Every structure is written in structure tokens, then in C-alpha cells.
């Protein structure tokens, strides 16, 4: 068993009960720490997106169980929408931030920063678009009644 902290070994880092490995290498420790933090922020953003959804939320005691056909259809539609959102996010940010040639096994500091900013912008824009669509839908419902 290798000891944590030795160059090139993995050291577990607790994140809400799940062990996320982080590399501990004294030569580029700050770069790897920045990459780990960026990956955690991306993971936390994705996790909060899933938790805010009705089917995937942690407080599902108030939500009905997806047993009725309409609830199952809604859950399937919601899962499809989340999958589409994730795939568009990966395609967009990967294309903008990571080149076609992989020179290193890990993300560089520039790639990591670019992906962090891209994911943040993607979710901010997606939230704003959703809010505008909801506002227009509410306005059209008020005008019809």
C-alpha cells in the first residue's frame, strides 16, 4: 500500500462521502490543485442541476412517485432534456477549450480555466433563457385569460 503524499500517488479527498482522488506531486502541486478545484466546481454545478430537478431531487418525499404513466413519461422527458443539455455542454466547451492534439494526460491550467468559465457561462445563459421563456409563457397565459 503506497503512502499518501508520495510523488505520483493518489490521496483520497472526502467530498460529501465520496472519495475523489487528487494527485499529490510536489513539482506541480498548485496546478493540480487548481485542476482539482475546477473539476469539483463542475461536478458541484452538475450535481446541483440534478438536485434541483423534481425527479432527481433529494427531498422527493413531497413529490409523487413516478409510478403513473404520466409521471414516467415526464421523468423520461426530463432525463432526455438533461442528457441533451449535458451533451451540448460537453460538445461546446470541449470544442472551445481543448485542442485536437492531446499532449498531456491531464488538463493544462489554461484548459482547466477555460472549461470552468465555459461551464459557468453555459449554465448562466441556460438559466437566463429559461427565465425569459417562462416569463413569456406566463405573459401569454395572462393575456389569454
N, CA, C and O atoms as a GROMACS GRO file, in nm:
protein
  580
    1UNK      N    1   0.085  -0.118   0.000
    1UNK     CA    2   0.000   0.000   0.000
    1UNK      C    3   0.089   0.123   0.000
    1UNK      O    4   0.175   0.136   0.087
    2UNK      N    5   0.070   0.213  -0.094
    2UNK     CA    6   0.154   0.332  -0.103
    2UNK      C    7   0.105   0.437  -0.005
    2UNK      O    8  -0.014   0.445   0.026
    3UNK      N    9   0.197   0.517   0.042
    3UNK     CA   10   0.159   0.619   0.138
    3UNK      C   11   0.113   0.743   0.064
    3UNK      O   12   0.168   0.777  -0.041
    4UNK      N   13   0.012   0.813   0.119
    4UNK     CA   14  -0.040   0.935   0.058
    4UNK      C   15   0.066   1.043   0.070
    4UNK      O   16   0.135   1.052   0.172
    5UNK      N   17   0.080   1.122  -0.031
    5UNK     CA   18   0.175   1.231  -0.030
    5UNK      C   19   0.303   1.200  -0.104
    5UNK      O   20   0.380   1.291  -0.132
    6UNK      N   21   0.327   1.075  -0.137
    6UNK     CA   22   0.445   1.040  -0.216
    6UNK      C   23   0.423   1.088  -0.359
    6UNK      O   24   0.309   1.085  -0.407
    7UNK      N   25   0.527   1.132  -0.428
    7UNK     CA   26   0.508   1.183  -0.564
    7UNK      C   27   0.441   1.082  -0.655
    7UNK      O   28   0.483   0.967  -0.665
    8UNK      N   29   0.335   1.128  -0.721
    8UNK     CA   30   0.266   1.045  -0.818
    8UNK      C   31   0.164   0.950  -0.759
    8UNK      O   32   0.104   0.872  -0.833
    9UNK      N   33   0.142   0.953  -0.627
    9UNK     CA   34   0.044   0.863  -0.567
    9UNK      C   35  -0.088   0.936  -0.550
    9UNK      O   36  -0.094   1.059  -0.553
   10UNK      N   37  -0.192   0.858  -0.532
   10UNK     CA   38  -0.324   0.915  -0.513
   10UNK      C   39  -0.353   0.932  -0.365
   10UNK      O   40  -0.321   0.846  -0.283
   11UNK      N   41  -0.413   1.045  -0.332
   11UNK     CA   42  -0.455   1.068  -0.194
   11UNK      C   43  -0.605   1.094  -0.195
   11UNK      O   44  -0.650   1.183  -0.267
   12UNK      N   45  -0.684   1.018  -0.118
   12UNK     CA   46  -0.828   1.039  -0.118
   12UNK      C   47  -0.862   1.173  -0.055
   12UNK      O   48  -0.799   1.217   0.041
   13UNK      N   49  -0.963   1.236  -0.110
   13UNK     CA   50  -1.010   1.364  -0.059
   13UNK      C   51  -1.161   1.351  -0.043
   13UNK      O   52  -1.230   1.327  -0.142
   14UNK      N   53  -1.213   1.367   0.075
   14UNK     CA   54  -1.354   1.344   0.102
   14UNK      C   55  -1.439   1.458   0.047
   14UNK      O   56  -1.411   1.575   0.073
   15UNK      N   57  -1.541   1.423  -0.029
   15UNK     CA   58  -1.637   1.520  -0.082
   15UNK      C   59  -1.776   1.463  -0.063
   15UNK      O   60  -1.822   1.384  -0.145
   16UNK      N   61  -1.843   1.502   0.044
   16UNK     CA   62  -1.977   1.456   0.077
   16UNK      C   63  -1.987   1.304   0.074
   16UNK      O   64  -2.080   1.248   0.016
   17UNK      N   65  -1.892   1.238   0.137
   17UNK     CA   66  -1.898   1.094   0.148
   17UNK      C   67  -1.833   1.018   0.034
   17UNK      O   68  -1.806   0.899   0.049
   18UNK      N   69  -1.805   1.082  -0.079
   18UNK     CA   70  -1.743   1.015  -0.192
   18UNK      C   71  -1.596   1.051  -0.197
   18UNK      O   72  -1.560   1.168  -0.181
   19UNK      N   73  -1.511   0.954  -0.218
   19UNK     CA   74  -1.368   0.980  -0.226
   19UNK      C   75  -1.332   1.020  -0.367
   19UNK      O   76  -1.352   0.944  -0.462
   20UNK      N   77  -1.279   1.141  -0.382
   20UNK     CA   78  -1.232   1.189  -0.511
   20UNK      C   79  -1.080   1.189  -0.508
   20UNK      O   80  -1.021   1.253  -0.421
   21UNK      N   81  -1.014   1.119  -0.599
   21UNK     CA   82  -0.868   1.114  -0.596
   21UNK      C   83  -0.808   1.246  -0.642
   21UNK      O   84  -0.857   1.309  -0.736
   22UNK      N   85  -0.701   1.287  -0.576
   22UNK     CA   86  -0.625   1.403  -0.620
   22UNK      C   87  -0.479   1.362  -0.624
   22UNK      O   88  -0.432   1.292  -0.534
   23UNK      N   89  -0.408   1.403  -0.726
   23UNK     CA   90  -0.267   1.372  -0.738
   23UNK      C   91  -0.189   1.464  -0.647
   23UNK      O   92  -0.218   1.584  -0.638
   24UNK      N   93  -0.091   1.410  -0.582
   24UNK     CA   94  -0.002   1.492  -0.499
   24UNK      C   95   0.138   1.478  -0.555
   24UNK      O   96   0.205   1.378  -0.532
   25UNK      N   97   0.181   1.578  -0.626
   25UNK     CA   98   0.313   1.580  -0.685
   25UNK      C   99   0.373   1.716  -0.652
   25UNK      O  100   0.315   1.819  -0.688
   26UNK      N  101   0.485   1.718  -0.585
   26UNK     CA  102   0.540   1.843  -0.535
   26UNK      C  103   0.581   1.939  -0.646
   26UNK      O  104   0.585   2.060  -0.622
   27UNK      N  105   0.611   1.891  -0.766
   27UNK     CA  106   0.659   1.980  -0.871
   27UNK      C  107   0.549   2.069  -0.927
   27UNK      O  108   0.574   2.185  -0.959
   28UNK      N  109   0.428   2.018  -0.940
   28UNK     CA  110   0.320   2.100  -0.996
   28UNK      C  111   0.196   2.091  -0.908
   28UNK      O  112   0.084   2.077  -0.958
   29UNK      N  113   0.216   2.099  -0.780
   29UNK     CA  114   0.107   2.083  -0.685
   29UNK      C  115   0.001   2.191  -0.702
   29UNK      O  116  -0.118   2.160  -0.696
   30UNK      N  117   0.040   2.317  -0.724
   30UNK     CA  118  -0.059   2.424  -0.736
   30UNK      C  119  -0.143   2.409  -0.862
   30UNK      O  120  -0.263   2.436  -0.860
   31UNK      N  121  -0.081   2.366  -0.973
   31UNK     CA  122  -0.157   2.343  -1.096
   31UNK      C  123  -0.257   2.230  -1.078
   31UNK      O  124  -0.372   2.241  -1.120
   32UNK      N  125  -0.214   2.124  -1.017
   32UNK     CA  126  -0.304   2.010  -0.995
   32UNK      C  127  -0.414   2.047  -0.896
   32UNK      O  128  -0.528   2.002  -0.911
   33UNK      N  129  -0.381   2.128  -0.797
   33UNK     CA  130  -0.483   2.172  -0.702
   33UNK      C  131  -0.588   2.256  -0.773
   33UNK      O  132  -0.707   2.241  -0.747
   34UNK      N  133  -0.545   2.345  -0.862
   34UNK     CA  134  -0.638   2.427  -0.939
   34UNK      C  135  -0.726   2.340  -1.027
   34UNK      O  136  -0.846   2.365  -1.037
   35UNK      N  137  -0.669   2.239  -1.091
   35UNK     CA  138  -0.747   2.149  -1.176
   35UNK      C  139  -0.848   2.071  -1.094
   35UNK      O  140  -0.962   2.051  -1.137
   36UNK      N  141  -0.807   2.026  -0.975
   36UNK     CA  142  -0.899   1.951  -0.889
   36UNK      C  143  -1.014   2.040  -0.846
   36UNK      O  144  -1.128   1.995  -0.845
   37UNK      N  145  -0.985   2.164  -0.809
   37UNK     CA  146  -1.092   2.256  -0.769
   37UNK      C  147  -1.186   2.284  -0.884
   37UNK      O  148  -1.307   2.292  -0.864
   38UNK      N  149  -1.132   2.299  -1.004
   38UNK     CA  150  -1.215   2.323  -1.122
   38UNK      C  151  -1.306   2.204  -1.148
   38UNK      O  152  -1.424   2.221  -1.178
   39UNK      N  153  -1.252   2.084  -1.137
   39UNK     CA  154  -1.333   1.964  -1.158
   39UNK      C  155  -1.441   1.953  -1.051
   39UNK      O  156  -1.554   1.912  -1.079
   40UNK      N  157  -1.407   1.990  -0.929
   40UNK     CA  158  -1.508   1.986  -0.822
   40UNK      C  159  -1.620   2.086  -0.849
   40UNK      O  160  -1.737   2.054  -0.829
   41UNK      N  161  -1.583   2.207  -0.894
   41UNK     CA  162  -1.687   2.307  -0.924
   41UNK      C  163  -1.778   2.257  -1.035
   41UNK      O  164  -1.899   2.275  -1.027
   42UNK      N  165  -1.721   2.197  -1.137
   42UNK     CA  166  -1.801   2.141  -1.246
   42UNK      C  167  -1.892   2.030  -1.193
   42UNK      O  168  -2.010   2.024  -1.228
   43UNK      N  169  -1.836   1.942  -1.109
   43UNK     CA  170  -1.914   1.834  -1.050
   43UNK      C  171  -2.026   1.890  -0.964
   43UNK      O  172  -2.140   1.842  -0.970
   44UNK      N  173  -1.995   1.992  -0.883
   44UNK     CA  174  -2.096   2.051  -0.795
   44UNK      C  175  -2.204   2.121  -0.875
   44UNK      O  176  -2.322   2.114  -0.838
   45UNK      N  177  -2.168   2.189  -0.985
   45UNK     CA  178  -2.269   2.253  -1.070
   45UNK      C  179  -2.362   2.149  -1.130
   45UNK      O  180  -2.484   2.168  -1.132
   46UNK      N  181  -2.306   2.040  -1.179
   46UNK     CA  182  -2.387   1.935  -1.238
   46UNK      C  183  -2.475   1.869  -1.133
   46UNK      O  184  -2.592   1.841  -1.157
   47UNK      N  185  -2.418   1.845  -1.016
   47UNK     CA  186  -2.494   1.783  -0.907
   47UNK      C  187  -2.608   1.873  -0.863
   47UNK      O  188  -2.719   1.825  -0.838
   48UNK      N  189  -2.583   2.004  -0.852
   48UNK     CA  190  -2.691   2.095  -0.811
   48UNK      C  191  -2.798   2.103  -0.918
   48UNK      O  192  -2.916   2.120  -0.885
   49UNK      N  193  -2.761   2.091  -1.045
   49UNK     CA  194  -2.861   2.088  -1.151
   49UNK      C  195  -2.952   1.968  -1.134
   49UNK      O  196  -3.074   1.980  -1.144
   50UNK      N  197  -2.894   1.851  -1.110
   50UNK     CA  198  -2.975   1.731  -1.090
   50UNK      C  199  -3.059   1.740  -0.963
   50UNK      O  200  -3.174   1.696  -0.962
   51UNK      N  201  -3.004   1.796  -0.856
   51UNK     CA  202  -3.077   1.805  -0.730
   51UNK      C  203  -3.195   1.901  -0.739
   51UNK      O  204  -3.294   1.884  -0.669
   52UNK      N  205  -3.184   2.003  -0.825
   52UNK     CA  206  -3.293   2.099  -0.839
   52UNK      C  207  -3.407   2.045  -0.924
   52UNK      O  208  -3.514   2.106  -0.929
   53UNK      N  209  -3.387   1.936  -0.990
   53UNK     CA  210  -3.491   1.879  -1.075
   53UNK      C  211  -3.585   1.795  -0.990
   53UNK      O  212  -3.542   1.734  -0.892
   54UNK      N  213  -3.712   1.792  -1.026
   54UNK     CA  214  -3.813   1.727  -0.943
   54UNK      C  215  -3.789   1.578  -0.925
   54UNK      O  216  -3.807   1.526  -0.815
   55UNK      N  217  -3.750   1.508  -1.029
   55UNK     CA  218  -3.733   1.364  -1.020
   55UNK      C  219  -3.605   1.328  -0.946
   55UNK      O  220  -3.603   1.230  -0.870
   56UNK      N  221  -3.498   1.406  -0.967
   56UNK     CA  222  -3.368   1.372  -0.910
   56UNK      C  223  -3.342   1.438  -0.776
   56UNK      O  224  -3.237   1.412  -0.716
   57UNK      N  225  -3.432   1.522  -0.728
   57UNK     CA  226  -3.409   1.596  -0.604
   57UNK      C  227  -3.399   1.507  -0.483
   57UNK      O  228  -3.454   1.397  -0.481
   58UNK      N  229  -3.328   1.554  -0.382
   58UNK     CA  230  -3.311   1.475  -0.261
   58UNK      C  231  -3.439   1.474  -0.177
   58UNK      O  232  -3.470   1.373  -0.114
   59UNK      N  233  -3.512   1.585  -0.177
   59UNK     CA  234  -3.634   1.592  -0.096
   59UNK      C  235  -3.753   1.547  -0.179
   59UNK      O  236  -3.843   1.625  -0.208
   60UNK      N  237  -3.753   1.420  -0.215
   60UNK     CA  238  -3.857   1.368  -0.301
   60UNK      C  239  -3.978   1.319  -0.223
   60UNK      O  240  -4.069   1.259  -0.281
   61UNK      N  241  -3.983   1.344  -0.091
   61UNK     CA  242  -4.095   1.297  -0.012
   61UNK      C  243  -4.223   1.370  -0.049
   61UNK      O  244  -4.331   1.311  -0.042
   62UNK      N  245  -4.214   1.497  -0.089
   62UNK     CA  246  -4.333   1.571  -0.128
   62UNK      C  247  -4.371   1.546  -0.274
   62UNK      O  248  -4.485   1.569  -0.313
   63UNK      N  249  -4.277   1.501  -0.354
   63UNK     CA  250  -4.305   1.474  -0.495
   63UNK      C  251  -4.367   1.335  -0.509
   63UNK      O  252  -4.328   1.242  -0.438
   64UNK      N  253  -4.464   1.321  -0.601
   64UNK     CA  254  -4.525   1.190  -0.618
   64UNK      C  255  -4.427   1.091  -0.679
   64UNK      O  256  -4.337   1.129  -0.754
   65UNK      N  257  -4.444   0.966  -0.646
   65UNK     CA  258  -4.358   0.862  -0.701
   65UNK      C  259  -4.388   0.844  -0.849
   65UNK      O  260  -4.504   0.850  -0.889
   66UNK      N  261  -4.285   0.823  -0.930
   66UNK     CA  262  -4.308   0.810  -1.074
   66UNK      C  263  -4.365   0.674  -1.111
   66UNK      O  264  -4.299   0.595  -1.180
   67UNK      N  265  -4.489   0.645  -1.066
   67UNK     CA  266  -4.549   0.516  -1.097
   67UNK      C  267  -4.659   0.529  -1.202
   67UNK      O  268  -4.681   0.436  -1.280
   68UNK      N  269  -4.727   0.642  -1.206
   68UNK     CA  270  -4.830   0.663  -1.306
   68UNK      C  271  -4.764   0.682  -1.442
   68UNK      O  272  -4.652   0.732  -1.450
   69UNK      N  273  -4.833   0.641  -1.550
   69UNK     CA  274  -4.773   0.657  -1.684
   69UNK      C  275  -4.735   0.801  -1.716
   69UNK      O  276  -4.634   0.825  -1.782
   70UNK      N  277  -4.815   0.898  -1.671
   70UNK     CA  278  -4.781   1.038  -1.700
   70UNK      C  279  -4.655   1.079  -1.625
   70UNK      O  280  -4.574   1.155  -1.678
   71UNK      N  281  -4.637   1.029  -1.502
   71UNK     CA  282  -4.515   1.061  -1.427
   71UNK      C  283  -4.393   0.994  -1.490
   71UNK      O  284  -4.284   1.053  -1.492
   72UNK      N  285  -4.410   0.874  -1.539
   72UNK     CA  286  -4.299   0.805  -1.605
   72UNK      C  287  -4.261   0.877  -1.734
   72UNK      O  288  -4.142   0.892  -1.764
   73UNK      N  289  -4.361   0.921  -1.810
   73UNK     CA  290  -4.333   0.997  -1.932
   73UNK      C  291  -4.263   1.128  -1.900
   73UNK      O  292  -4.169   1.167  -1.969
   74UNK      N  293  -4.309   1.195  -1.793
   74UNK     CA  294  -4.246   1.321  -1.753
   74UNK      C  295  -4.102   1.298  -1.711
   74UNK      O  296  -4.013   1.376  -1.744
   75UNK      N  297  -4.077   1.190  -1.637
   75UNK     CA  298  -3.941   1.158  -1.594
   75UNK      C  299  -3.852   1.126  -1.713
   75UNK      O  300  -3.736   1.167  -1.718
   76UNK      N  301  -3.906   1.052  -1.809
   76UNK     CA  302  -3.828   1.017  -1.929
   76UNK      C  303  -3.796   1.143  -2.010
   76UNK      O  304  -3.684   1.158  -2.059
   77UNK      N  305  -3.894   1.232  -2.023
   77UNK     CA  306  -3.871   1.358  -2.095
   77UNK      C  307  -3.767   1.443  -2.024
   77UNK      O  308  -3.680   1.502  -2.087
   78UNK      N  309  -3.778   1.449  -1.891
   78UNK     CA  310  -3.684   1.528  -1.813
   78UNK      C  311  -3.543   1.471  -1.825
   78UNK      O  312  -3.446   1.546  -1.839
   79UNK      N  313  -3.530   1.340  -1.819
   79UNK     CA  314  -3.400   1.276  -1.834
   79UNK      C  315  -3.342   1.302  -1.972
   79UNK      O  316  -3.222   1.326  -1.986
   80UNK      N  317  -3.425   1.297  -2.074
   80UNK     CA  318  -3.380   1.326  -2.210
   80UNK      C  319  -3.332   1.470  -2.222
   80UNK      O  320  -3.232   1.497  -2.289
   81UNK      N  321  -3.404   1.563  -2.159
   81UNK     CA  322  -3.365   1.704  -2.164
   81UNK      C  323  -3.232   1.726  -2.092
   81UNK      O  324  -3.147   1.801  -2.140
   82UNK      N  325  -3.214   1.662  -1.978
   82UNK     CA  326  -3.089   1.677  -1.903
   82UNK      C  327  -2.973   1.616  -1.981
   82UNK      O  328  -2.864   1.674  -1.986
   83UNK      N  329  -2.996   1.502  -2.043
   83UNK     CA  330  -2.892   1.439  -2.124
   83UNK      C  331  -2.854   1.527  -2.242
   83UNK      O  332  -2.736   1.541  -2.274
   84UNK      N  333  -2.954   1.588  -2.306
   84UNK     CA  334  -2.927   1.678  -2.417
   84UNK      C  335  -2.848   1.799  -2.371
   84UNK      O  336  -2.754   1.841  -2.437
   85UNK      N  337  -2.888   1.856  -2.256
   85UNK     CA  338  -2.817   1.971  -2.201
   85UNK      C  339  -2.671   1.935  -2.173
   85UNK      O  340  -2.580   2.011  -2.207
   86UNK      N  341  -2.649   1.821  -2.110
   86UNK     CA  342  -2.513   1.778  -2.078
   86UNK      C  343  -2.431   1.756  -2.205
   86UNK      O  344  -2.316   1.797  -2.212
   87UNK      N  345  -2.490   1.690  -2.304
   87UNK     CA  346  -2.417   1.664  -2.430
   87UNK      C  347  -2.382   1.793  -2.502
   87UNK      O  348  -2.273   1.805  -2.556
   88UNK      N  349  -2.474   1.890  -2.503
   88UNK     CA  350  -2.443   2.019  -2.566
   88UNK      C  351  -2.333   2.092  -2.490
   88UNK      O  352  -2.246   2.154  -2.550
   89UNK      N  353  -2.336   2.083  -2.357
   89UNK     CA  354  -2.234   2.145  -2.274
   89UNK      C  355  -2.097   2.085  -2.304
   89UNK      O  356  -1.999   2.158  -2.323
   90UNK      N  357  -2.089   1.954  -2.307
   90UNK     CA  358  -1.961   1.886  -2.333
   90UNK      C  359  -1.910   1.921  -2.472
   90UNK      O  360  -1.792   1.954  -2.489
   91UNK      N  361  -1.998   1.913  -2.573
   91UNK     CA  362  -1.957   1.943  -2.710
   91UNK      C  363  -1.906   2.086  -2.722
   91UNK      O  364  -1.800   2.110  -2.781
   92UNK      N  365  -1.980   2.180  -2.666
   92UNK     CA  366  -1.944   2.321  -2.678
   92UNK      C  367  -1.812   2.352  -2.606
   92UNK      O  368  -1.721   2.408  -2.665
   93UNK      N  369  -1.803   2.315  -2.479
   93UNK     CA  370  -1.685   2.350  -2.400
   93UNK      C  371  -1.562   2.270  -2.442
   93UNK      O  372  -1.451   2.323  -2.439
   94UNK      N  373  -1.580   2.145  -2.479
   94UNK     CA  374  -1.466   2.066  -2.525
   94UNK      C  375  -1.411   2.124  -2.655
   94UNK      O  376  -1.290   2.135  -2.673
   95UNK      N  377  -1.501   2.162  -2.746
   95UNK     CA  378  -1.457   2.218  -2.874
   95UNK      C  379  -1.385   2.350  -2.859
   95UNK      O  380  -1.292   2.380  -2.934
   96UNK      N  381  -1.427   2.431  -2.762
   96UNK     CA  382  -1.367   2.563  -2.743
   96UNK      C  383  -1.238   2.558  -2.662
   96UNK      O  384  -1.148   2.638  -2.685
   97UNK      N  385  -1.229   2.466  -2.568
   97UNK     CA  386  -1.121   2.472  -2.470
   97UNK      C  387  -1.011   2.368  -2.487
   97UNK      O  388  -0.898   2.391  -2.442
   98UNK      N  389  -1.040   2.257  -2.549
   98UNK     CA  390  -0.941   2.150  -2.558
   98UNK      C  391  -0.910   2.125  -2.705
   98UNK      O  392  -0.999   2.101  -2.786
   99UNK      N  393  -0.783   2.132  -2.737
   99UNK     CA  394  -0.740   2.113  -2.875
   99UNK      C  395  -0.754   1.970  -2.922
   99UNK      O  396  -0.785   1.880  -2.843
  100UNK      N  397  -0.732   1.949  -3.050
  100UNK     CA  398  -0.744   1.815  -3.107
  100UNK      C  399  -0.626   1.725  -3.072
  100UNK      O  400  -0.639   1.603  -3.075
  101UNK      N  401  -0.514   1.784  -3.039
  101UNK     CA  402  -0.395   1.706  -3.003
  101UNK      C  403  -0.382   1.702  -2.852
  101UNK      O  404  -0.379   1.805  -2.785
  102UNK      N  405  -0.375   1.582  -2.798
  102UNK     CA  406  -0.361   1.565  -2.654
  102UNK      C  407  -0.213   1.544  -2.623
  102UNK      O  408  -0.159   1.436  -2.641
  103UNK      N  409  -0.150   1.651  -2.575
  103UNK     CA  410  -0.007   1.645  -2.545
  103UNK      C  411   0.020   1.596  -2.404
  103UNK      O  412   0.127   1.542  -2.376
  104UNK      N  413  -0.077   1.613  -2.314
  104UNK     CA  414  -0.061   1.572  -2.175
  104UNK      C  415  -0.181   1.489  -2.134
  104UNK      O  416  -0.289   1.501  -2.192
  105UNK      N  417  -0.162   1.405  -2.035
  105UNK     CA  418  -0.271   1.321  -1.986
  105UNK      C  419  -0.376   1.403  -1.911
  105UNK      O  420  -0.495   1.374  -1.919
  106UNK      N  421  -0.332   1.504  -1.838
  106UNK     CA  422  -0.422   1.588  -1.760
  106UNK      C  423  -0.448   1.718  -1.833
  106UNK      O  424  -0.377   1.755  -1.927
  107UNK      N  425  -0.552   1.787  -1.789
  107UNK     CA  426  -0.580   1.919  -1.845
  107UNK      C  427  -0.470   2.016  -1.804
  107UNK      O  428  -0.417   2.008  -1.693
  108UNK      N  429  -0.435   2.106  -1.895
  108UNK     CA  430  -0.342   2.212  -1.859
  108UNK      C  431  -0.417   2.316  -1.778
  108UNK      O  432  -0.540   2.314  -1.772
  109UNK      N  433  -0.345   2.406  -1.717
  109UNK     CA  434  -0.409   2.511  -1.637
  109UNK      C  435  -0.500   2.596  -1.725
  109UNK      O  436  -0.610   2.632  -1.683
  110UNK      N  437  -0.455   2.629  -1.846
  110UNK     CA  438  -0.536   2.708  -1.938
  110UNK      C  439  -0.664   2.636  -1.979
  110UNK      O  440  -0.771   2.697  -1.984
  111UNK      N  441  -0.652   2.507  -2.009
  111UNK     CA  442  -0.770   2.428  -2.046
  111UNK      C  443  -0.868   2.418  -1.930
  111UNK      O  444  -0.989   2.430  -1.949
  112UNK      N  445  -0.815   2.397  -1.812
  112UNK     CA  446  -0.899   2.385  -1.693
  112UNK      C  447  -0.974   2.516  -1.666
  112UNK      O  448  -1.093   2.514  -1.636
  113UNK      N  449  -0.904   2.627  -1.676
  113UNK     CA  450  -0.968   2.758  -1.655
  113UNK      C  451  -1.072   2.784  -1.762
  113UNK      O  452  -1.181   2.833  -1.732
  114UNK      N  453  -1.040   2.752  -1.886
  114UNK     CA  454  -1.134   2.772  -1.996
  114UNK      C  455  -1.260   2.689  -1.976
  114UNK      O  456  -1.371   2.740  -1.995
  115UNK      N  457  -1.245   2.564  -1.938
  115UNK     CA  458  -1.362   2.478  -1.916
  115UNK      C  459  -1.445   2.529  -1.800
  115UNK      O  460  -1.568   2.530  -1.807
  116UNK      N  461  -1.379   2.573  -1.693
  116UNK     CA  462  -1.452   2.625  -1.578
  116UNK      C  463  -1.536   2.746  -1.618
  116UNK      O  464  -1.653   2.755  -1.582
  117UNK      N  465  -1.477   2.838  -1.692
  117UNK     CA  466  -1.551   2.956  -1.737
  117UNK      C  467  -1.661   2.920  -1.836
  117UNK      O  468  -1.771   2.976  -1.832
  118UNK      N  469  -1.632   2.827  -1.926
  118UNK     CA  470  -1.730   2.787  -2.026
  118UNK      C  471  -1.852   2.723  -1.961
  118UNK      O  472  -1.966   2.755  -1.997
  119UNK      N  473  -1.830   2.634  -1.865
  119UNK     CA  474  -1.942   2.569  -1.795
  119UNK      C  475  -2.023   2.673  -1.719
  119UNK      O  476  -2.146   2.668  -1.721
  120UNK      N  477  -1.956   2.766  -1.653
  120UNK     CA  478  -2.026   2.871  -1.579
  120UNK      C  479  -2.112   2.956  -1.672
  120UNK      O  480  -2.228   2.981  -1.642
  121UNK      N  481  -2.054   2.999  -1.785
  121UNK     CA  482  -2.130   3.079  -1.881
  121UNK      C  483  -2.246   2.999  -1.941
  121UNK      O  484  -2.355   3.053  -1.959
  122UNK      N  485  -2.222   2.873  -1.971
  122UNK     CA  486  -2.326   2.789  -2.030
  122UNK      C  487  -2.446   2.779  -1.938
  122UNK      O  488  -2.560   2.795  -1.982
  123UNK      N  489  -2.422   2.753  -1.808
  123UNK     CA  490  -2.533   2.742  -1.714
  123UNK      C  491  -2.601   2.876  -1.690
  123UNK      O  492  -2.723   2.882  -1.676
  124UNK      N  493  -2.523   2.985  -1.684
  124UNK     CA  494  -2.583   3.118  -1.666
  124UNK      C  495  -2.674   3.152  -1.783
  124UNK      O  496  -2.786   3.199  -1.763
  125UNK      N  497  -2.628   3.130  -1.905
  125UNK     CA  498  -2.709   3.160  -2.023
  125UNK      C  499  -2.831   3.069  -2.027
  125UNK      O  500  -2.941   3.115  -2.059
  126UNK      N  501  -2.813   2.942  -1.997
  126UNK     CA  502  -2.925   2.848  -1.997
  126UNK      C  503  -3.031   2.891  -1.895
  126UNK      O  504  -3.150   2.882  -1.923
  127UNK      N  505  -2.988   2.937  -1.778
  127UNK     CA  506  -3.082   2.984  -1.676
  127UNK      C  507  -3.156   3.108  -1.723
  127UNK      O  508  -3.278   3.117  -1.706
  128UNK      N  509  -3.084   3.203  -1.783
  128UNK     CA  510  -3.149   3.326  -1.831
  128UNK      C  511  -3.248   3.297  -1.942
  128UNK      O  512  -3.357   3.355  -1.945
  129UNK      N  513  -3.213   3.209  -2.034
  129UNK     CA  514  -3.305   3.173  -2.142
  129UNK      C  515  -3.430   3.107  -2.085
  129UNK      O  516  -3.541   3.137  -2.127
  130UNK      N  517  -3.412   3.017  -1.989
  130UNK     CA  518  -3.526   2.952  -1.925
  130UNK      C  519  -3.617   3.051  -1.855
  130UNK      O  520  -3.739   3.039  -1.862
  131UNK      N  521  -3.558   3.149  -1.786
  131UNK     CA  522  -3.638   3.251  -1.718
  131UNK      C  523  -3.717   3.334  -1.818
  131UNK      O  524  -3.833   3.365  -1.794
  132UNK      N  525  -3.655   3.371  -1.929
  132UNK     CA  526  -3.727   3.451  -2.031
  132UNK      C  527  -3.840   3.372  -2.094
  132UNK      O  528  -3.948   3.426  -2.118
  133UNK      N  529  -3.817   3.244  -2.120
  133UNK     CA  530  -3.923   3.161  -2.178
  133UNK      C  531  -4.039   3.148  -2.080
  133UNK      O  532  -4.155   3.155  -2.120
  134UNK      N  533  -4.008   3.130  -1.951
  134UNK     CA  534  -4.113   3.121  -1.851
  134UNK      C  535  -4.190   3.252  -1.839
  134UNK      O  536  -4.312   3.251  -1.826
  135UNK      N  537  -4.119   3.364  -1.845
  135UNK     CA  538  -4.185   3.494  -1.836
  135UNK      C  539  -4.278   3.516  -1.956
  135UNK      O  540  -4.390   3.565  -1.939
  136UNK      N  541  -4.232   3.481  -2.076
  136UNK     CA  542  -4.317   3.495  -2.195
  136UNK      C  543  -4.437   3.402  -2.188
  136UNK      O  544  -4.547   3.440  -2.229
  137UNK      N  545  -4.417   3.281  -2.137
  137UNK     CA  546  -4.528   3.187  -2.122
  137UNK      C  547  -4.631   3.238  -2.022
  137UNK      O  548  -4.751   3.225  -2.045
  138UNK      N  549  -4.584   3.295  -1.911
  138UNK     CA  550  -4.675   3.350  -1.811
  138UNK      C  551  -4.749   3.471  -1.867
  138UNK      O  552  -4.868   3.488  -1.840
  139UNK      N  553  -4.680   3.554  -1.945
  139UNK     CA  554  -4.745   3.672  -2.003
  139UNK      C  555  -4.850   3.631  -2.105
  139UNK      O  556  -4.956   3.692  -2.112
  140UNK      N  557  -4.823   3.529  -2.184
  140UNK     CA  558  -4.921   3.484  -2.283
  140UNK      C  559  -5.042   3.419  -2.215
  140UNK      O  560  -5.154   3.431  -2.265
  141UNK      N  561  -5.022   3.351  -2.103
  141UNK     CA  562  -5.134   3.294  -2.029
  141UNK      C  563  -5.221   3.402  -1.968
  141UNK      O  564  -5.343   3.389  -1.965
  142UNK      N  565  -5.159   3.509  -1.919
  142UNK     CA  566  -5.236   3.619  -1.863
  142UNK      C  567  -5.316   3.692  -1.970
  142UNK      O  568  -5.428   3.736  -1.945
  143UNK      N  569  -5.259   3.707  -2.088
  143UNK     CA  570  -5.329   3.777  -2.196
  143UNK      C  571  -5.445   3.695  -2.251
  143UNK      O  572  -5.542   3.751  -2.301
  144UNK      N  573  -5.436   3.562  -2.242
  144UNK     CA  574  -5.544   3.476  -2.291
  144UNK      C  575  -5.660   3.472  -2.193
  144UNK      O  576  -5.773   3.448  -2.235
  145UNK      N  577  -5.636   3.493  -2.066
  145UNK     CA  578  -5.746   3.484  -1.969
  145UNK      C  579  -5.807   3.616  -1.934
  145UNK      O  580  -5.900   3.622  -1.853
   0.00000   0.00000   0.00000
